[in-house]
Coordinates of N, CA and C in Angstrom, one line a residue:
M1 N 2.2 -26.8 -25.6 CA 2.1 -25.3 -25.4 C 2.7 -25.0 -24.1
S2 N 3.7 -24.2 -24.0 CA 4.4 -23.9 -22.7 C 3.5 -22.9 -21.9
R3 N 3.6 -23.1 -20.6 CA 2.9 -22.2 -19.7 C 3.6 -20.9 -19.6
P4 N 2.9 -19.8 -19.4 CA 3.6 -18.5 -19.2 C 4.3 -18.5 -17.9
P5 N 5.4 -17.8 -17.8 CA 6.2 -17.7 -16.6 C 5.4 -17.1 -15.4
E6 N 5.6 -17.7 -14.2 CA 4.9 -17.1 -13.1 C 5.4 -15.8 -12.8
P7 N 4.6 -14.9 -12.3 CA 5.1 -13.5 -12.1 C 5.9 -13.4 -10.8
T8 N 6.7 -12.3 -10.7 CA 7.3 -11.9 -9.5 C 6.3 -11.0 -8.7
V9 N 6.1 -11.2 -7.5 CA 5.3 -10.4 -6.6 C 6.1 -9.3 -6.0
V10 N 5.8 -8.1 -6.2 CA 6.5 -6.9 -5.6 C 5.5 -6.3 -4.6
L11 N 6.0 -6.3 -3.3 CA 5.2 -5.9 -2.2 C 5.6 -4.5 -1.8
V12 N 4.7 -3.5 -1.9 CA 5.1 -2.1 -1.7 C 4.4 -1.7 -0.4
H13 N 5.2 -1.4 0.6 CA 4.6 -1.0 1.9 C 4.1 0.5 1.9
G14 N 3.4 0.8 2.9 CA 2.8 2.2 3.0 C 3.5 3.1 4.0
A15 N 2.7 4.1 4.4 CA 3.3 5.1 5.3 C 3.3 4.5 6.8
F16 N 4.2 5.0 7.6 CA 4.3 4.6 9.0 C 4.6 3.2 9.2
A17 N 5.2 2.6 8.1 CA 5.6 1.1 8.1 C 6.8 0.9 7.2
D18 N 7.3 -0.3 7.2 CA 8.3 -0.6 6.2 C 8.0 -2.0 5.7
A19 N 9.0 -2.6 5.0 CA 8.8 -3.9 4.3 C 8.5 -5.0 5.3
S20 N 8.9 -4.8 6.5 CA 8.6 -5.9 7.5 C 7.1 -6.1 7.8
S21 N 6.3 -5.1 7.3 CA 4.9 -5.3 7.5 C 4.3 -6.4 6.7
Y22 N 5.2 -6.9 5.8 CA 4.8 -8.1 5.0 C 5.4 -9.4 5.5
A23 N 5.9 -9.4 6.8 CA 6.7 -10.5 7.3 C 5.9 -11.8 7.3
Q24 N 4.5 -11.7 7.5 CA 3.7 -12.9 7.5 C 3.3 -13.4 6.1
V25 N 3.4 -12.5 5.1 CA 3.0 -12.7 3.8 C 4.1 -13.4 2.9
V26 N 5.3 -12.8 3.1 CA 6.4 -13.3 2.3 C 6.7 -14.8 2.4
P27 N 6.7 -15.4 3.6 CA 7.0 -16.8 3.6 C 5.9 -17.6 2.9
R28 N 4.7 -17.2 3.0 CA 3.6 -17.9 2.4 C 3.7 -17.9 0.9
L29 N 4.1 -16.7 0.3 CA 4.3 -16.6 -1.1 C 5.5 -17.4 -1.6
I30 N 6.6 -17.4 -0.8 CA 7.7 -18.2 -1.2 C 7.4 -19.7 -1.2
A31 N 6.7 -20.1 -0.2 CA 6.3 -21.5 -0.1 C 5.4 -21.9 -1.3
R32 N 4.7 -21.0 -1.8 CA 3.9 -21.2 -3.0 C 4.7 -21.3 -4.3
G33 N 6.1 -21.0 -4.2 CA 7.0 -21.1 -5.3 C 7.1 -19.8 -6.1
L34 N 6.6 -18.7 -5.5 CA 6.7 -17.4 -6.2 C 7.9 -16.6 -5.8
D35 N 8.5 -15.9 -6.7 CA 9.6 -14.9 -6.4 C 8.9 -13.7 -5.9
V36 N 9.6 -13.1 -4.8 CA 9.0 -12.0 -4.1 C 10.1 -10.9 -3.9
V37 N 9.7 -9.7 -4.1 CA 10.6 -8.5 -3.8 C 9.8 -7.6 -2.9
A38 N 10.4 -7.1 -1.8 CA 9.7 -6.2 -0.9 C 10.6 -5.0 -0.7
P39 N 10.6 -4.0 -1.5 CA 11.6 -2.9 -1.5 C 11.3 -2.0 -0.3
A40 N 12.3 -1.2 0.1 CA 12.1 -0.1 1.1 C 11.7 1.1 0.3
V41 N 10.5 1.6 0.5 CA 10.0 2.8 -0.2 C 10.5 4.0 0.6
P42 N 11.1 5.0 -0.1 CA 11.6 6.2 0.7 C 10.5 7.0 1.4
N43 N 9.3 7.0 1.0 CA 8.2 7.7 1.6 C 8.5 9.2 1.7
R44 N 9.0 9.8 0.5 CA 9.4 11.2 0.5 C 8.4 12.0 -0.4
S45 N 7.9 11.4 -1.5 CA 7.0 12.1 -2.3 C 6.3 11.0 -3.2
L46 N 5.1 11.2 -3.6 CA 4.4 10.2 -4.4 C 5.2 10.0 -5.8
I47 N 5.6 11.1 -6.4 CA 6.2 11.1 -7.7 C 7.6 10.3 -7.5
G48 N 8.3 10.7 -6.5 CA 9.7 10.1 -6.3 C 9.6 8.7 -5.9
D49 N 8.6 8.3 -5.0 CA 8.5 7.0 -4.6 C 8.0 6.1 -5.7
A50 N 7.1 6.5 -6.5 CA 6.7 5.7 -7.7 C 7.8 5.5 -8.7
A51 N 8.6 6.5 -8.9 CA 9.7 6.4 -9.8 C 10.7 5.4 -9.3
Y52 N 10.9 5.4 -8.0 CA 11.8 4.4 -7.4 C 11.3 3.0 -7.5
V53 N 10.0 2.7 -7.2 CA 9.4 1.4 -7.4 C 9.5 1.0 -8.8
A54 N 9.1 1.9 -9.7 CA 9.2 1.6 -11.2 C 10.6 1.2 -11.6
S55 N 11.6 1.8 -11.0 CA 13.0 1.4 -11.4 C 13.3 0.0 -11.0
I56 N 12.7 -0.5 -9.9 CA 12.9 -1.9 -9.4 C 12.1 -2.8 -10.3
V57 N 10.9 -2.4 -10.7 CA 10.1 -3.3 -11.5 C 10.7 -3.5 -12.9
R58 N 11.3 -2.4 -13.4 CA 11.9 -2.5 -14.8 C 13.1 -3.5 -14.8
Q59 N 13.7 -3.8 -13.7 CA 14.8 -4.7 -13.6 C 14.4 -6.1 -13.4
I60 N 13.1 -6.4 -13.2 CA 12.7 -7.7 -13.0 C 12.3 -8.4 -14.4
P61 N 12.9 -9.5 -14.7 CA 12.6 -10.2 -16.0 C 11.2 -10.9 -15.8
G62 N 10.4 -10.7 -16.8 CA 9.1 -11.4 -16.7 C 8.0 -10.5 -16.1
P63 N 6.8 -11.1 -16.0 CA 5.7 -10.3 -15.5 C 5.7 -10.1 -14.0
V64 N 5.0 -9.0 -13.6 CA 5.0 -8.6 -12.2 C 3.6 -8.4 -11.7
V65 N 3.3 -8.9 -10.5 CA 2.1 -8.5 -9.8 C 2.5 -7.5 -8.7
L66 N 2.0 -6.3 -8.8 CA 2.4 -5.2 -8.0 C 1.4 -5.0 -6.9
V67 N 1.8 -5.1 -5.6 CA 0.9 -5.1 -4.5 C 1.2 -3.9 -3.7
G68 N 0.2 -3.1 -3.3 CA 0.4 -1.9 -2.5 C -0.5 -1.8 -1.3
H69 N 0.1 -1.6 -0.1 CA -0.7 -1.4 1.1 C -0.8 0.1 1.4
S70 N -2.0 0.6 1.7 CA -2.2 2.0 2.2 C -1.6 3.0 1.2
Y71 N -0.7 3.8 1.6 CA -0.1 4.8 0.7 C 0.6 4.0 -0.4
G72 N 1.1 2.8 -0.2 CA 1.6 2.0 -1.3 C 0.6 1.8 -2.4
G73 N -0.7 1.9 -2.1 CA -1.6 1.8 -3.2 C -1.5 3.0 -4.2
A74 N -1.3 4.2 -3.6 CA -1.1 5.3 -4.5 C 0.2 5.1 -5.3
V75 N 1.2 4.6 -4.7 CA 2.5 4.4 -5.4 C 2.3 3.4 -6.5
I76 N 1.6 2.3 -6.3 CA 1.5 1.3 -7.4 C 0.5 1.8 -8.5
T77 N -0.3 2.8 -8.2 CA -1.2 3.4 -9.2 C -0.4 4.1 -10.2
V78 N 0.7 4.7 -9.8 CA 1.6 5.4 -10.8 C 2.7 4.4 -11.3
A79 N 3.4 3.7 -10.4 CA 4.4 2.8 -10.9 C 3.9 1.6 -11.7
G80 N 2.6 1.3 -11.6 CA 2.0 0.2 -12.3 C 1.9 0.4 -13.8
T81 N 2.3 1.5 -14.3 CA 2.2 1.7 -15.7 C 3.4 1.1 -16.5
E82 N 4.4 0.5 -15.7 CA 5.5 -0.2 -16.3 C 5.0 -1.3 -17.1
E83 N 5.6 -1.6 -18.3 CA 5.1 -2.5 -19.3 C 5.0 -4.0 -18.7
N84 N 5.8 -4.4 -17.8 CA 5.7 -5.8 -17.3 C 4.8 -6.0 -16.1
V85 N 4.2 -4.9 -15.7 CA 3.2 -5.1 -14.6 C 1.9 -5.6 -15.2
K86 N 1.5 -6.7 -14.8 CA 0.3 -7.4 -15.4 C -0.9 -7.5 -14.4
A87 N -0.7 -7.1 -13.2 CA -1.8 -7.1 -12.2 C -1.5 -6.2 -11.1
L88 N -2.5 -5.5 -10.5 CA -2.3 -4.7 -9.3 C -3.2 -5.2 -8.2
V89 N -2.7 -5.2 -7.0 CA -3.4 -5.7 -5.8 C -3.3 -4.6 -4.7
Y90 N -4.5 -4.0 -4.3 CA -4.5 -3.0 -3.3 C -5.0 -3.5 -2.0
L91 N -4.2 -3.2 -0.9 CA -4.5 -3.7 0.4 C -4.8 -2.5 1.3
A92 N -6.1 -2.3 1.6 CA -6.5 -1.1 2.4 C -5.8 0.1 1.9
G93 N -5.9 0.3 0.6 CA -5.1 1.3 -0.1 C -5.8 2.4 -0.8
Y94 N -5.0 3.3 -1.3 CA -5.6 4.4 -2.1 C -5.4 4.1 -3.6
A95 N -6.6 4.1 -4.3 CA -6.6 3.9 -5.7 C -6.9 5.3 -6.3
L96 N -5.9 6.0 -6.6 CA -6.1 7.4 -7.1 C -6.5 7.4 -8.6
E97 N -7.2 8.4 -8.9 CA -7.4 8.7 -10.3 C -6.3 9.6 -10.8
E98 N -6.1 9.6 -12.2 CA -5.1 10.5 -12.7 C -5.4 11.9 -12.4
G99 N -4.4 12.6 -11.9 CA -4.5 14.0 -11.6 C -5.0 14.3 -10.1
E100 N -5.2 13.2 -9.4 CA -5.8 13.3 -8.0 C -4.7 13.1 -7.0
S101 N -4.8 13.7 -5.9 CA -3.8 13.6 -4.8 C -4.5 12.8 -3.6
L102 N -3.6 12.3 -2.7 CA -4.1 11.7 -1.5 C -5.1 12.6 -0.8
G103 N -4.6 13.8 -0.6 CA -5.4 14.8 0.1 C -6.8 15.0 -0.5
E104 N -6.9 15.0 -1.8 CA -8.2 15.2 -2.5 C -9.1 14.0 -2.3
L105 N -8.5 12.8 -2.5 CA -9.4 11.6 -2.3 C -9.9 11.5 -0.9
Q106 N -9.0 11.7 0.1 CA -9.4 11.6 1.5 C -10.4 12.7 1.9
G107 N -10.2 13.9 1.2 CA -11.1 15.0 1.6 C -12.6 14.8 1.2
R108 N -12.9 13.8 0.4 CA -14.2 13.5 0.0 C -15.0 12.8 1.1
F109 N -14.3 12.3 2.2 CA -14.9 11.5 3.2 C -14.6 12.0 4.6
P110 N -15.4 11.6 5.6 CA -15.0 12.0 7.0 C -13.7 11.5 7.4
D111 N -13.0 12.2 8.3 CA -11.7 11.8 8.7 C -11.8 10.5 9.5
S112 N -10.7 9.7 9.5 CA -10.6 8.5 10.3 C -10.0 9.0 11.7
D113 N -9.8 8.0 12.6 CA -9.1 8.4 13.8 C -7.7 8.8 13.7
L114 N -7.1 8.5 12.5 CA -5.7 8.8 12.3 C -5.5 10.3 12.3
A115 N -6.4 11.1 11.9 CA -6.2 12.6 11.7 C -5.8 13.2 13.1
A116 N -6.4 12.7 14.2 CA -6.1 13.3 15.5 C -4.9 12.7 16.1
A117 N -4.3 11.7 15.5 CA -3.2 11.0 16.1 C -1.8 11.3 15.4
L118 N -1.9 12.2 14.4 CA -0.7 12.5 13.6 C 0.3 13.5 14.3
V119 N 1.5 13.3 14.1 CA 2.6 14.2 14.6 C 3.4 14.7 13.4
R120 N 3.7 16.0 13.4 CA 4.4 16.6 12.3 C 5.8 17.1 12.8
T121 N 6.8 16.7 12.2 CA 8.2 17.2 12.6 C 9.0 17.6 11.4
P122 N 9.8 18.6 11.6 CA 10.7 19.1 10.4 C 11.8 18.2 10.2
F123 N 12.3 18.1 8.9 CA 13.5 17.4 8.6 C 14.2 18.3 7.5
P124 N 15.6 18.2 7.5 CA 16.3 19.0 6.5 C 16.2 18.4 5.1
V125 N 16.1 19.3 4.2 CA 16.0 18.9 2.8 C 17.3 19.3 2.1
E126 N 18.0 18.3 1.5 CA 19.3 18.6 0.9 C 19.2 19.6 -0.2
G127 N 20.0 20.6 -0.2 CA 20.0 21.6 -1.3 C 19.0 22.7 -1.1
S128 N 18.3 22.7 0.0 CA 17.3 23.7 0.3 C 17.5 24.3 1.6
T129 N 17.1 25.6 1.7 CA 17.1 26.2 3.1 C 15.8 26.0 3.8
E130 N 14.8 25.4 3.1 CA 13.5 25.2 3.8 C 13.5 23.7 4.2
N131 N 12.9 23.5 5.4 CA 12.7 22.2 5.9 C 11.6 21.5 5.3
G132 N 11.6 20.2 5.2 CA 10.4 19.4 4.9 C 9.7 19.1 6.2
T133 N 8.5 18.4 6.0 CA 7.7 18.0 7.2 C 7.5 16.5 7.1
D134 N 7.9 15.8 8.1 CA 7.6 14.4 8.2 C 6.3 14.2 9.0
V135 N 5.5 13.3 8.6 CA 4.2 13.0 9.3 C 4.3 11.5 9.8
S136 N 4.0 11.4 11.1 CA 4.0 10.0 11.7 C 2.8 9.9 12.7
V137 N 2.7 8.8 13.3 CA 1.6 8.5 14.2 C 2.1 8.5 15.7
R138 N 1.4 9.2 16.6 CA 1.8 9.2 18.0 C 2.0 7.7 18.4
P139 N 3.2 7.4 19.0 CA 3.4 6.0 19.4 C 2.3 5.5 20.3
D140 N 1.8 6.3 21.2 CA 0.8 5.8 22.2 C -0.5 5.6 21.5
K141 N -0.8 6.2 20.4 CA -2.0 6.0 19.6 C -1.9 4.9 18.5
F142 N -0.7 4.6 18.2 CA -0.4 3.7 17.1 C -1.1 2.3 17.2
P143 N -1.0 1.6 18.3 CA -1.6 0.3 18.4 C -3.1 0.3 18.1
A144 N -3.9 1.2 18.7 CA -5.3 1.3 18.5 C -5.7 1.8 17.1
V145 N -5.0 2.8 16.6 CA -5.4 3.4 15.3 C -4.9 2.5 14.1
F146 N -3.8 1.9 14.2 CA -3.1 1.3 13.1 C -3.1 -0.2 13.1
A147 N -3.1 -0.8 14.4 CA -2.9 -2.2 14.5 C -3.7 -2.8 15.6
A148 N -5.0 -2.5 15.6 CA -5.9 -2.9 16.7 C -6.0 -4.4 16.9
D149 N -5.8 -5.2 15.8 CA -5.9 -6.7 16.0 C -4.6 -7.4 15.8
V150 N -3.5 -6.6 16.0 CA -2.2 -7.2 16.0 C -1.7 -7.3 17.4
D151 N -0.9 -8.4 17.7 CA -0.4 -8.5 19.1 C 0.2 -7.2 19.6
V152 N -0.2 -6.8 20.8 CA 0.1 -5.5 21.3 C 1.6 -5.3 21.4
R153 N 2.3 -6.4 21.7 CA 3.8 -6.3 21.9 C 4.4 -6.0 20.5
L154 N 3.9 -6.6 19.5 CA 4.4 -6.3 18.1 C 4.0 -4.9 17.7
A155 N 2.8 -4.5 18.0 CA 2.3 -3.1 17.7 C 3.2 -2.1 18.3
E156 N 3.6 -2.3 19.6 CA 4.4 -1.3 20.3 C 5.8 -1.2 19.6
V157 N 6.3 -2.3 19.1 CA 7.6 -2.2 18.3 C 7.4 -1.5 17.1
L158 N 6.3 -1.7 16.3 CA 6.1 -1.0 15.1 C 5.9 0.5 15.4
A159 N 5.3 0.8 16.5 CA 5.0 2.2 16.8 C 6.3 3.0 16.9
V160 N 7.4 2.4 17.5 CA 8.6 3.2 17.7 C 9.6 3.0 16.5
S161 N 9.2 2.2 15.5 CA 10.1 2.0 14.4 C 9.4 2.4 13.0
Q162 N 8.6 3.4 13.1 CA 7.8 3.9 12.0 C 8.8 4.5 10.9
R163 N 8.4 4.3 9.6 CA 9.0 5.1 8.5 C 8.0 6.2 8.2
P164 N 8.3 7.4 8.6 CA 7.4 8.5 8.4 C 7.1 8.8 6.9
L165 N 6.0 9.5 6.7 CA 5.7 9.9 5.3 C 5.9 11.5 5.2
A166 N 6.6 11.9 4.2 CA 6.8 13.4 4.0 C 5.4 14.0 3.6
A167 N 5.1 15.1 4.1 CA 3.8 15.8 3.8 C 3.7 16.0 2.3
Q168 N 4.8 16.1 1.6 CA 4.7 16.3 0.2 C 3.9 15.2 -0.5
A169 N 4.0 14.0 0.0 CA 3.3 12.9 -0.6 C 1.8 13.1 -0.6
F170 N 1.2 13.8 0.3 CA -0.2 14.0 0.4 C -0.7 15.0 -0.7
A171 N 0.3 15.8 -1.2 CA -0.1 16.9 -2.2 C 0.2 16.5 -3.6
D172 N 1.1 15.6 -3.8 CA 1.4 15.2 -5.2 C 0.2 14.6 -5.9
A173 N -0.1 15.1 -7.1 CA -1.1 14.5 -8.0 C -0.6 13.4 -8.8
A174 N -1.3 12.3 -8.8 CA -0.9 11.1 -9.6 C -0.9 11.4 -11.1
P175 N 0.3 11.2 -11.7 CA 0.4 11.5 -13.2 C -0.3 10.5 -14.0
A176 N -0.6 9.3 -13.4 CA -1.2 8.2 -14.2 C -2.1 7.4 -13.3
A177 N -3.0 6.6 -13.8 CA -3.7 5.6 -13.0 C -3.7 4.3 -13.7
A178 N -2.7 3.4 -13.3 CA -2.5 2.2 -13.9 C -3.6 1.2 -14.0
W179 N -4.6 1.4 -13.0 CA -5.7 0.5 -13.0 C -6.6 0.6 -14.2
R180 N -6.5 1.7 -14.9 CA -7.3 1.9 -16.1 C -7.0 0.9 -17.2
T181 N -5.8 0.4 -17.2 CA -5.4 -0.6 -18.3 C -4.8 -1.9 -17.7
T182 N -4.8 -2.1 -16.4 CA -4.3 -3.3 -15.8 C -5.3 -3.9 -14.9
P183 N -5.5 -5.2 -15.0 CA -6.4 -5.9 -14.1 C -6.1 -5.7 -12.6
S184 N -7.1 -5.4 -11.8 CA -6.8 -4.9 -10.4 C -7.7 -5.6 -9.4
W185 N -7.2 -5.8 -8.2 CA -7.9 -6.4 -7.1 C -7.8 -5.5 -5.9
G186 N -8.8 -5.4 -5.1 CA -8.7 -4.6 -3.9 C -9.3 -5.2 -2.7
L187 N -8.6 -5.0 -1.5 CA -9.0 -5.5 -0.2 C -9.4 -4.4 0.6
V188 N -10.6 -4.3 1.1 CA -11.1 -3.3 2.1 C -10.9 -3.9 3.5
A189 N -10.2 -3.2 4.3 CA -10.1 -3.5 5.7 C -11.3 -2.8 6.4
S190 N -12.4 -3.5 6.7 CA -13.6 -2.9 7.1 C -13.6 -2.3 8.5
S191 N -12.6 -2.7 9.3 CA -12.5 -2.1 10.7 C -11.3 -1.2 10.7
D192 N -10.9 -0.6 9.6 CA -9.8 0.3 9.4 C -10.0 1.6 10.2
R193 N -9.1 2.0 11.0 CA -9.2 3.3 11.7 C -8.1 4.2 11.2
T194 N -7.4 3.8 10.3 CA -6.3 4.7 9.7 C -6.8 5.3 8.4
I195 N -7.4 4.5 7.5 CA -8.0 5.1 6.3 C -9.5 4.7 6.5
N196 N -10.4 5.7 6.3 CA -11.8 5.4 6.3 C -12.1 4.4 5.2
P197 N -12.7 3.2 5.6 CA -12.9 2.2 4.7 C -13.7 2.6 3.4
D198 N -14.5 3.7 3.6 CA -15.2 4.2 2.4 C -14.3 4.8 1.4
V199 N -13.1 5.3 1.8 CA -12.1 5.8 0.8 C -11.7 4.6 0.0
E200 N -11.4 3.5 0.7 CA -11.0 2.3 -0.1 C -12.1 1.8 -1.0
R201 N -13.3 1.7 -0.5 CA -14.4 1.2 -1.3 C -14.6 2.1 -2.6
Y202 N -14.6 3.4 -2.3 CA -14.8 4.3 -3.4 C -13.8 4.1 -4.5
G203 N -12.5 4.1 -4.1 CA -11.4 4.0 -5.1 C -11.5 2.7 -5.9
Y204 N -11.8 1.6 -5.2 CA -11.9 0.3 -5.9 C -13.1 0.2 -6.8
Q205 N -14.3 0.7 -6.3 CA -15.5 0.7 -7.2 C -15.3 1.6 -8.4
R206 N -14.7 2.7 -8.2 CA -14.4 3.6 -9.4 C -13.5 2.9 -10.4
A207 N -12.6 2.1 -9.9 CA -11.7 1.4 -10.8 C -12.3 0.1 -11.4
G208 N -13.4 -0.3 -10.9 CA -14.0 -1.5 -11.4 C -13.3 -2.8 -10.9
M209 N -12.6 -2.7 -9.8 CA -11.8 -3.8 -9.3 C -12.6 -5.0 -8.8
T210 N -12.0 -6.2 -8.8 CA -12.5 -7.3 -8.0 C -12.2 -7.0 -6.6
T211 N -13.2 -7.0 -5.7 CA -13.0 -6.5 -4.3 C -13.5 -7.5 -3.3
V212 N -12.7 -7.6 -2.2 CA -13.1 -8.4 -1.0 C -13.0 -7.5 0.2
E213 N -13.8 -7.8 1.2 CA -13.8 -7.1 2.5 C -13.4 -8.1 3.6
V214 N -12.5 -7.6 4.5 CA -12.0 -8.4 5.6 C -12.2 -7.5 6.8
D215 N -12.7 -8.1 7.9 CA -12.9 -7.4 9.1 C -11.5 -7.3 9.8
S216 N -10.8 -6.2 9.5 CA -9.4 -6.1 9.9 C -9.1 -4.7 10.2
S217 N -8.0 -4.5 11.0 CA -7.4 -3.2 11.2 C -6.6 -2.9 9.9
H218 N -6.0 -1.7 10.0 CA -5.2 -1.3 8.8 C -4.1 -2.3 8.4
L219 N -3.5 -2.9 9.4 CA -2.4 -3.8 9.1 C -2.9 -5.2 8.8
V220 N -3.7 -5.3 7.7 CA -4.3 -6.6 7.4 C -3.3 -7.6 7.0
M221 N -2.1 -7.3 6.6 CA -1.1 -8.2 6.2 C -0.5 -9.0 7.4
L222 N -0.6 -8.3 8.6 CA -0.1 -9.0 9.8 C -1.2 -9.7 10.6
S223 N -2.4 -9.1 10.5 CA -3.5 -9.7 11.2 C -4.3 -10.8 10.4
H224 N -4.3 -10.7 9.1 CA -5.0 -11.7 8.3 C -4.1 -12.0 7.0
P225 N -2.9 -12.5 7.3 CA -2.0 -12.7 6.2 C -2.5 -13.7 5.1
Q226 N -3.2 -14.8 5.5 CA -3.6 -15.7 4.5 C -4.7 -15.1 3.6
R227 N -5.5 -14.2 4.1 CA -6.5 -13.6 3.3 C -5.8 -12.7 2.2
V228 N -4.7 -12.1 2.6 CA -3.9 -11.3 1.7 C -3.3 -12.2 0.6
V229 N -2.7 -13.3 1.1 CA -2.1 -14.2 0.1 C -3.1 -14.8 -0.8
D230 N -4.3 -15.1 -0.3 CA -5.3 -15.6 -1.2 C -5.7 -14.7 -2.3
L231 N -5.7 -13.4 -2.0 CA -6.1 -12.4 -3.0 C -4.9 -12.2 -4.0
I232 N -3.7 -12.2 -3.5 CA -2.6 -12.2 -4.4 C -2.5 -13.4 -5.4
E233 N -2.8 -14.6 -4.8 CA -2.8 -15.8 -5.6 C -4.0 -15.7 -6.6
E234 N -5.1 -15.1 -6.3 CA -6.1 -14.9 -7.3 C -5.7 -14.1 -8.5
A235 N -4.9 -13.1 -8.2 CA -4.3 -12.3 -9.3 C -3.3 -13.1 -10.1
V236 N -2.5 -13.9 -9.4 CA -1.5 -14.7 -10.1 C -2.2 -15.7 -11.0
R237 N -3.2 -16.4 -10.5 CA -4.0 -17.4 -11.3 C -4.6 -16.7 -12.5
A238 N -5.1 -15.5 -12.4 CA -5.7 -14.9 -13.5 C -4.8 -14.6 -14.6
L239 N -3.5 -14.4 -14.3 CA -2.5 -14.2 -15.3 C -2.2 -15.5 -16.1
S240 N -2.4 -16.6 -15.4 CA -2.1 -17.9 -16.1 C -3.2 -18.5 -16.8
A241 N -4.4 -17.9 -16.6 CA -5.6 -18.5 -17.2 C -5.6 -18.3 -18.7

């Protein structure tokens, strides 16, 4: 009896970051013999970003383990309805319910330190006379709020190379919740100052996920990459069982 093909791991970054936030995870997964894709998410709207990630997933032959960090958790909640997605892994992420927005989920809990560190700037929207609004983190606040246990020199680089999140993404309601039909795992960053860890716990518990807690800042993939890889490998092994 032949073994099922090993899945491709698709790593979806979150707000105020890009795919390089997985720089310590990717080599470990490749060394494990797994195929990895780490796309650049536009961070323009939840609906649009999920559609973009879904378009990448559809082009991958075979099963996919879809991993989402932070806002990327909301993205995989929607994009994870693709037929070849066989597992979801949330890293300090938002596990939205169908019909729920980021703003609604966050609004159930006290603000994290992020709320006071945000900067809003206008950007032109093609085909519209109205500007959009980009949301980013004040560079001087970024290391403490986002990356407290990451080398400060790296955190300073990340602070000035952020990929902002359009405000629209906070308002979009998730049209689907893939965790309802797909096995899911969740990592809580218990020292997170970007997302209230109780937001993470609530979403994971509501979804009935297998959950682990790591004493980490928001950027758990850089500060505790092996713990992240271990959780992804747990999802991979479950598909082969």
